[in-house]
PDB file of C-alpha atoms in Angstrom:
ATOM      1  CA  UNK A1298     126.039  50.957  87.386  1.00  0.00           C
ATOM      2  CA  UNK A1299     126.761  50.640  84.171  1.00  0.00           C
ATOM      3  CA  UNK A1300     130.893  51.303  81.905  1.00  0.00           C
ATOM      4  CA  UNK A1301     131.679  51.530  78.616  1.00  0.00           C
ATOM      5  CA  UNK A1302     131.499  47.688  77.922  1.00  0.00           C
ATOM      6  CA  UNK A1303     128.515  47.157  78.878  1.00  0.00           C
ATOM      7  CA  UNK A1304     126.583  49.768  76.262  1.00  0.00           C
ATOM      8  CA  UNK A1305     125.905  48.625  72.969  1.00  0.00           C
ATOM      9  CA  UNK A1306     126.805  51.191  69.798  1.00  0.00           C
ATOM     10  CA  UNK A1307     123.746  52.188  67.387  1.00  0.00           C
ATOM     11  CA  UNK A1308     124.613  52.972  63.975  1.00  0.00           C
ATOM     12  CA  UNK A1309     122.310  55.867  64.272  1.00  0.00           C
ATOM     13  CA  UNK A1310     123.433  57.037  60.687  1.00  0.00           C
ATOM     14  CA  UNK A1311     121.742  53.885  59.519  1.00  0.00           C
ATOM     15  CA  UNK A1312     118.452  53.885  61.888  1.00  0.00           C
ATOM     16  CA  UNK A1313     118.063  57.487  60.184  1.00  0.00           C
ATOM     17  CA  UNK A1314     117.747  56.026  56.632  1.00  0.00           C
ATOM     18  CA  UNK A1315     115.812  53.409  57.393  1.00  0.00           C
ATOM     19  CA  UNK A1316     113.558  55.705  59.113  1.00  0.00           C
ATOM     20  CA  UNK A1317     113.502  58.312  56.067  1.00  0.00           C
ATOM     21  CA  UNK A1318     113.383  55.607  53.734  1.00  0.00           C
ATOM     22  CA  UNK A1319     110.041  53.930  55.078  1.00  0.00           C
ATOM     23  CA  UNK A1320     108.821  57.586  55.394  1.00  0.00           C
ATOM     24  CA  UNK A1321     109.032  57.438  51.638  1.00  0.00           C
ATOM     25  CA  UNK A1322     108.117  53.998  50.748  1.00  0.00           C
ATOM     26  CA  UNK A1323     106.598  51.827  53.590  1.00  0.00           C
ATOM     27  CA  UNK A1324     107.198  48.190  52.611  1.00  0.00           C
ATOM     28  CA  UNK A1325     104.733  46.269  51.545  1.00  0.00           C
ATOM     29  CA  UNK A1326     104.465  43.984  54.819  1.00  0.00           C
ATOM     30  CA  UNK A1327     103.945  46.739  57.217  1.00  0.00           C
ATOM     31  CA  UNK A1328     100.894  47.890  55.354  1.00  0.00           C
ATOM     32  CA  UNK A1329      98.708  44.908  56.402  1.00  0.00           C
ATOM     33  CA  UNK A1330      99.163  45.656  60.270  1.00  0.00           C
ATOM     34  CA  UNK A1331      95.471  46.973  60.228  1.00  0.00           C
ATOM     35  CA  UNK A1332      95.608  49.004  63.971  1.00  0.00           C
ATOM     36  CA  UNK A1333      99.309  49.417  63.475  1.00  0.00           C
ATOM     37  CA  UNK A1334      99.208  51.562  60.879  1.00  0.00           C
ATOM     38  CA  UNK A1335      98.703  55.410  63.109  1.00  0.00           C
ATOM     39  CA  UNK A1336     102.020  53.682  64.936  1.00  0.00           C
ATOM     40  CA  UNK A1337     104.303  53.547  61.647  1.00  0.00           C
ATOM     41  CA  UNK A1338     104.734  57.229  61.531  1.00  0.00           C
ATOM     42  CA  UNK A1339     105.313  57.212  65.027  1.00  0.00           C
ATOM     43  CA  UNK A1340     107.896  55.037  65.577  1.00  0.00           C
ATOM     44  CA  UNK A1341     109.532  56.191  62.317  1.00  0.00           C
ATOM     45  CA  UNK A1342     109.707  59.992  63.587  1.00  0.00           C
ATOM     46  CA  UNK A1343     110.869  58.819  66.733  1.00  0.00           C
ATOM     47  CA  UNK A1344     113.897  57.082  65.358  1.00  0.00           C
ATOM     48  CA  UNK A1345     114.305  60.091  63.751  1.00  0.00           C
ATOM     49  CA  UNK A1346     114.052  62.143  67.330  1.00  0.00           C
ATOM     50  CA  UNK A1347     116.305  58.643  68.891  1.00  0.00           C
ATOM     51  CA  UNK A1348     119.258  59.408  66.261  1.00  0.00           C
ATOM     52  CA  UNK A1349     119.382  63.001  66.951  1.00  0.00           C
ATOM     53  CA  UNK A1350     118.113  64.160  63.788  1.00  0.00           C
ATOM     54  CA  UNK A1351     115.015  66.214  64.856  1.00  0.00           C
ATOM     55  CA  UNK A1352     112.012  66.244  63.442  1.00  0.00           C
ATOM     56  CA  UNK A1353     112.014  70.039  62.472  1.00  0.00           C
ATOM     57  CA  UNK A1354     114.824  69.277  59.957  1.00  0.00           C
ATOM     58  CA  UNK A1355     112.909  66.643  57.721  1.00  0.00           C
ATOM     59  CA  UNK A1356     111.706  67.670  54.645  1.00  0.00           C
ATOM     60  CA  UNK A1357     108.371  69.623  54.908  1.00  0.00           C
ATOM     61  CA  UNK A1358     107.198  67.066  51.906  1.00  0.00           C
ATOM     62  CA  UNK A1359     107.813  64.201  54.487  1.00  0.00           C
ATOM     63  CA  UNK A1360     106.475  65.600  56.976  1.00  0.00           C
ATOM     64  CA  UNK A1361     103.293  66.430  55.302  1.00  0.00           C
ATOM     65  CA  UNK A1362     102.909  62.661  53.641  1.00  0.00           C
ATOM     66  CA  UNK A1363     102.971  61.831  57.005  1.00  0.00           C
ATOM     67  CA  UNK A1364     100.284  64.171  57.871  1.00  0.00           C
ATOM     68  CA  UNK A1365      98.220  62.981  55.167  1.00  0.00           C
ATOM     69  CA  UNK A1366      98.559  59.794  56.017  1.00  0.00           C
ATOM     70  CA  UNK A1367      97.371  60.397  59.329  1.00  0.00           C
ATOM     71  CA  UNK A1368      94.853  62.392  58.398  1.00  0.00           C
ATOM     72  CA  UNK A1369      93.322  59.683  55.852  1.00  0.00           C
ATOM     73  CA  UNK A1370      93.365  57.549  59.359  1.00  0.00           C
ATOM     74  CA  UNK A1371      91.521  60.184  61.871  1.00  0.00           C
ATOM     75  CA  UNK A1372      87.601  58.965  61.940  1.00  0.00           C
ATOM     76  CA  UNK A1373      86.061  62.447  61.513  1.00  0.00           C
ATOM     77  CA  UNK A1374      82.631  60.865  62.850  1.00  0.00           C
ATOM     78  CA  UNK A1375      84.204  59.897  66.705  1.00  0.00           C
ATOM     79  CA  UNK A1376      87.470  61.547  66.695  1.00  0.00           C
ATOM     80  CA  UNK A1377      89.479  58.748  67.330  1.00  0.00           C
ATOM     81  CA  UNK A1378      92.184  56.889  64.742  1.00  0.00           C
ATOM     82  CA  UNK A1379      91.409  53.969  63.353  1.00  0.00           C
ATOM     83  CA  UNK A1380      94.173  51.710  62.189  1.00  0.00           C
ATOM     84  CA  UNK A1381      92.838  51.482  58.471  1.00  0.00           C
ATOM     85  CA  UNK A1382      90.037  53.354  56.693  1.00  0.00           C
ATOM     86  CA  UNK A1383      87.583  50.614  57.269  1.00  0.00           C
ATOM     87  CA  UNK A1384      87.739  50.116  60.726  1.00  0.00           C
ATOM     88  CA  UNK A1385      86.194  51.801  63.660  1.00  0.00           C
ATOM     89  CA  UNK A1386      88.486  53.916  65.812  1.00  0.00           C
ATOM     90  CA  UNK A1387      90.412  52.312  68.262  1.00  0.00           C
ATOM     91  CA  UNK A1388      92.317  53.430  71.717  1.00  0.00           C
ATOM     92  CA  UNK A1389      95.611  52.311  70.856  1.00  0.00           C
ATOM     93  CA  UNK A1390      95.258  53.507  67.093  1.00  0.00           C
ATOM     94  CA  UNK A1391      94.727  56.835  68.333  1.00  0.00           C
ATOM     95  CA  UNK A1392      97.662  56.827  71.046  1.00  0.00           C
ATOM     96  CA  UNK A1393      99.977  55.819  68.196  1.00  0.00           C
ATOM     97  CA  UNK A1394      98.322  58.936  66.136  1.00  0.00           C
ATOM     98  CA  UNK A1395      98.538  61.615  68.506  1.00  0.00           C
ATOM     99  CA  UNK A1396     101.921  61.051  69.149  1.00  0.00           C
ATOM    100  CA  UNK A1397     102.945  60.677  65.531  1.00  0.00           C
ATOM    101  CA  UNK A1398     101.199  64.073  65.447  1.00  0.00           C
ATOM    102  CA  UNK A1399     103.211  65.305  68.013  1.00  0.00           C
ATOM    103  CA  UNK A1400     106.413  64.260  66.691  1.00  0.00           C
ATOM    104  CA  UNK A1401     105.419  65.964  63.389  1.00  0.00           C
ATOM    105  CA  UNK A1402     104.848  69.243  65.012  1.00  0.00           C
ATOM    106  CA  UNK A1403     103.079  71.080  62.207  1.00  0.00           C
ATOM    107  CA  UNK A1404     100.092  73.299  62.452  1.00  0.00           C
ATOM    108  CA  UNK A1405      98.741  71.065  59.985  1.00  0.00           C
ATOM    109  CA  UNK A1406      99.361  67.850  61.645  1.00  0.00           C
ATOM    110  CA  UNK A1407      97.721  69.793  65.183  1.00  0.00           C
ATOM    111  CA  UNK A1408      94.642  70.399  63.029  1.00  0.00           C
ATOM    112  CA  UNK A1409      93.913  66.669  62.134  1.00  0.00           C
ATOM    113  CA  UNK A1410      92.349  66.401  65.859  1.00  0.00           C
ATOM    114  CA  UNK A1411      89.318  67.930  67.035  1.00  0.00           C
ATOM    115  CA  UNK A1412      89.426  68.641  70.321  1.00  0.00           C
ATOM    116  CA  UNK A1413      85.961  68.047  71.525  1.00  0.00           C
ATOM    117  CA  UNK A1414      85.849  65.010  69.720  1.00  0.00           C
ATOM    118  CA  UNK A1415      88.485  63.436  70.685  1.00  0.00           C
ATOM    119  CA  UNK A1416      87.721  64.290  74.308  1.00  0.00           C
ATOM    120  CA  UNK A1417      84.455  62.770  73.453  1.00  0.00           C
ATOM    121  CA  UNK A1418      86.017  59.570  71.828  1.00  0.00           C
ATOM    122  CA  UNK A1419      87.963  59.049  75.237  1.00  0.00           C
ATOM    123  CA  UNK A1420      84.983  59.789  77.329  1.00  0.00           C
ATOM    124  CA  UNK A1421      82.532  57.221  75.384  1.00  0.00           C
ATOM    125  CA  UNK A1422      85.840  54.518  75.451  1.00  0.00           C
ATOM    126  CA  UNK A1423      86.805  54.958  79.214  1.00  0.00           C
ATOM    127  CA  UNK A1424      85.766  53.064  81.916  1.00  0.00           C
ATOM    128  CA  UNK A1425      84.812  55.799  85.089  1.00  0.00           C
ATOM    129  CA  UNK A1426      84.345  53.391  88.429  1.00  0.00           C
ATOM    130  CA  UNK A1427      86.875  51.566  89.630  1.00  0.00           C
ATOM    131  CA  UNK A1428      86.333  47.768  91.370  1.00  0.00           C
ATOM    132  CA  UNK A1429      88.259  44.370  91.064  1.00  0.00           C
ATOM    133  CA  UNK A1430      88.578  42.666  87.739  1.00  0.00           C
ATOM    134  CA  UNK A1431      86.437  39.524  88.173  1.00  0.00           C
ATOM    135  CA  UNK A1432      88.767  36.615  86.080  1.00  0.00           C
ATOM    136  CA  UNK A1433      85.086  35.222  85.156  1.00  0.00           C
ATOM    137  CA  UNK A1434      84.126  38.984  83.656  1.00  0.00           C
ATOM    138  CA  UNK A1435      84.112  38.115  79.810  1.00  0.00           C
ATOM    139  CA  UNK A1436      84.357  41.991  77.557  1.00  0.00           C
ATOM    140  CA  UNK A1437      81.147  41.197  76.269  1.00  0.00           C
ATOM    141  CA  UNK A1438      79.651  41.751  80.267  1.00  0.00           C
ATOM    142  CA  UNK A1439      81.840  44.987  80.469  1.00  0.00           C
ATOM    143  CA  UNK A1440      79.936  48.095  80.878  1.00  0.00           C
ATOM    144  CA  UNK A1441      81.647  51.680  80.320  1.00  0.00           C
ATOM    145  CA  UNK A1442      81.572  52.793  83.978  1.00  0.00           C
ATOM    146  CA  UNK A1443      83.640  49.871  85.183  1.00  0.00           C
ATOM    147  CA  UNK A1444      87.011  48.764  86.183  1.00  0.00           C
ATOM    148  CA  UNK A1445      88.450  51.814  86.024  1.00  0.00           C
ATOM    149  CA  UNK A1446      89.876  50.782  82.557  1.00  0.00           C
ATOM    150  CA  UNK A1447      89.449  52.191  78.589  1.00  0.00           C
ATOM    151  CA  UNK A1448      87.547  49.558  75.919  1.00  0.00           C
ATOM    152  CA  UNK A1449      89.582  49.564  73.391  1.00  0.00           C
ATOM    153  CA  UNK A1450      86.994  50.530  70.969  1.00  0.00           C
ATOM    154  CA  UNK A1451      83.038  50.866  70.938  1.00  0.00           C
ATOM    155  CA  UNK A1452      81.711  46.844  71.759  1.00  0.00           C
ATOM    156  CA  UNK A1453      85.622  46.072  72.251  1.00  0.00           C
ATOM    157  CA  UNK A1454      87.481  44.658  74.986  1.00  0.00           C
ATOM    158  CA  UNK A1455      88.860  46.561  77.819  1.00  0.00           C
ATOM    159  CA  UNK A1456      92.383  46.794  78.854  1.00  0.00           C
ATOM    160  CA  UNK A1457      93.342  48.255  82.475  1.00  0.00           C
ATOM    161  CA  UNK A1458      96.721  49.369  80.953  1.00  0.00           C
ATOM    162  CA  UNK A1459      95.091  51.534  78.521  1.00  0.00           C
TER     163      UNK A1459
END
């Protein structure tokens, strides 16, 4: 059980602007976080969705430089995201994406994904029979079909939390 002591206070007045003010202008740091980058507009539109100021109520022009900058990240070829234009898509690149997507809530941020190849991405990355993880098993001796577990992109390592 928990009183009123032992909650903290959030300045959620000040979360918001920091979240509308990266939406703008990302600093320069975050920018280099190669498979990060699909999470920034997550995070940012849920501090947004934290602070109780929804989503619906941001500016549509925010909401669609977020889209774009989503949508500059979606791999058209596999249907995954990819956490800059130059890499290959990536599991946790596109779980950051698809819920930045959601949080946007536009038609146009829904059309970024293709369906079928997404479901195809997730097919080709996910691991179908499950069997104990060997602590010998190097990712390189991983084949799709086992552990019950996603690779965390084509020739990557596999993850049982994914």
């Amino acid at each position: 059980e928990y009183n009123e002591k032992d909650m903290c206070n959030i300045d959620k007045g000040t979360h918001a602007q920091f979240a509308l003010n990266n939406i703008l202008s990302l600093n320069y740091g975050y920018q280099s976080v190669d498979s990060g980058s699909p999470w920034l507009p997550y995070w940012l539109t849920n501090i947004l969705e934290i602070t109780m100021n929804p989503i619906e109520e941001l500016p549509s022009v925010l909401r669609k430089k977020l889209t774009k900058f989503l949508k500059n990240l979606h791999n058209d070829e596999s249907g995954g995201f990819r956490g800059q234009i130059s890499l290959q898509s990536h599991i946790a690149s596109t779980y950051g994406g698809l819920m930045a997507i959601v949080n946007i809530g536009t038609e146009e941020a829904y059309q970024i994904i293709d369906k079928q190849k997404m479901k195809e991405f997730l097919t080709e990355v996910f691991c179908k029979v499950k069997q104990e993880p060997s602590s010998t098993l190097k990712s390189s001796e991983m084949k799709v079909g086992e552990n019950g577990a996603y690779i965390m992109h084509e020739n990557g390592e596999y993850d049982l939390r994914a």
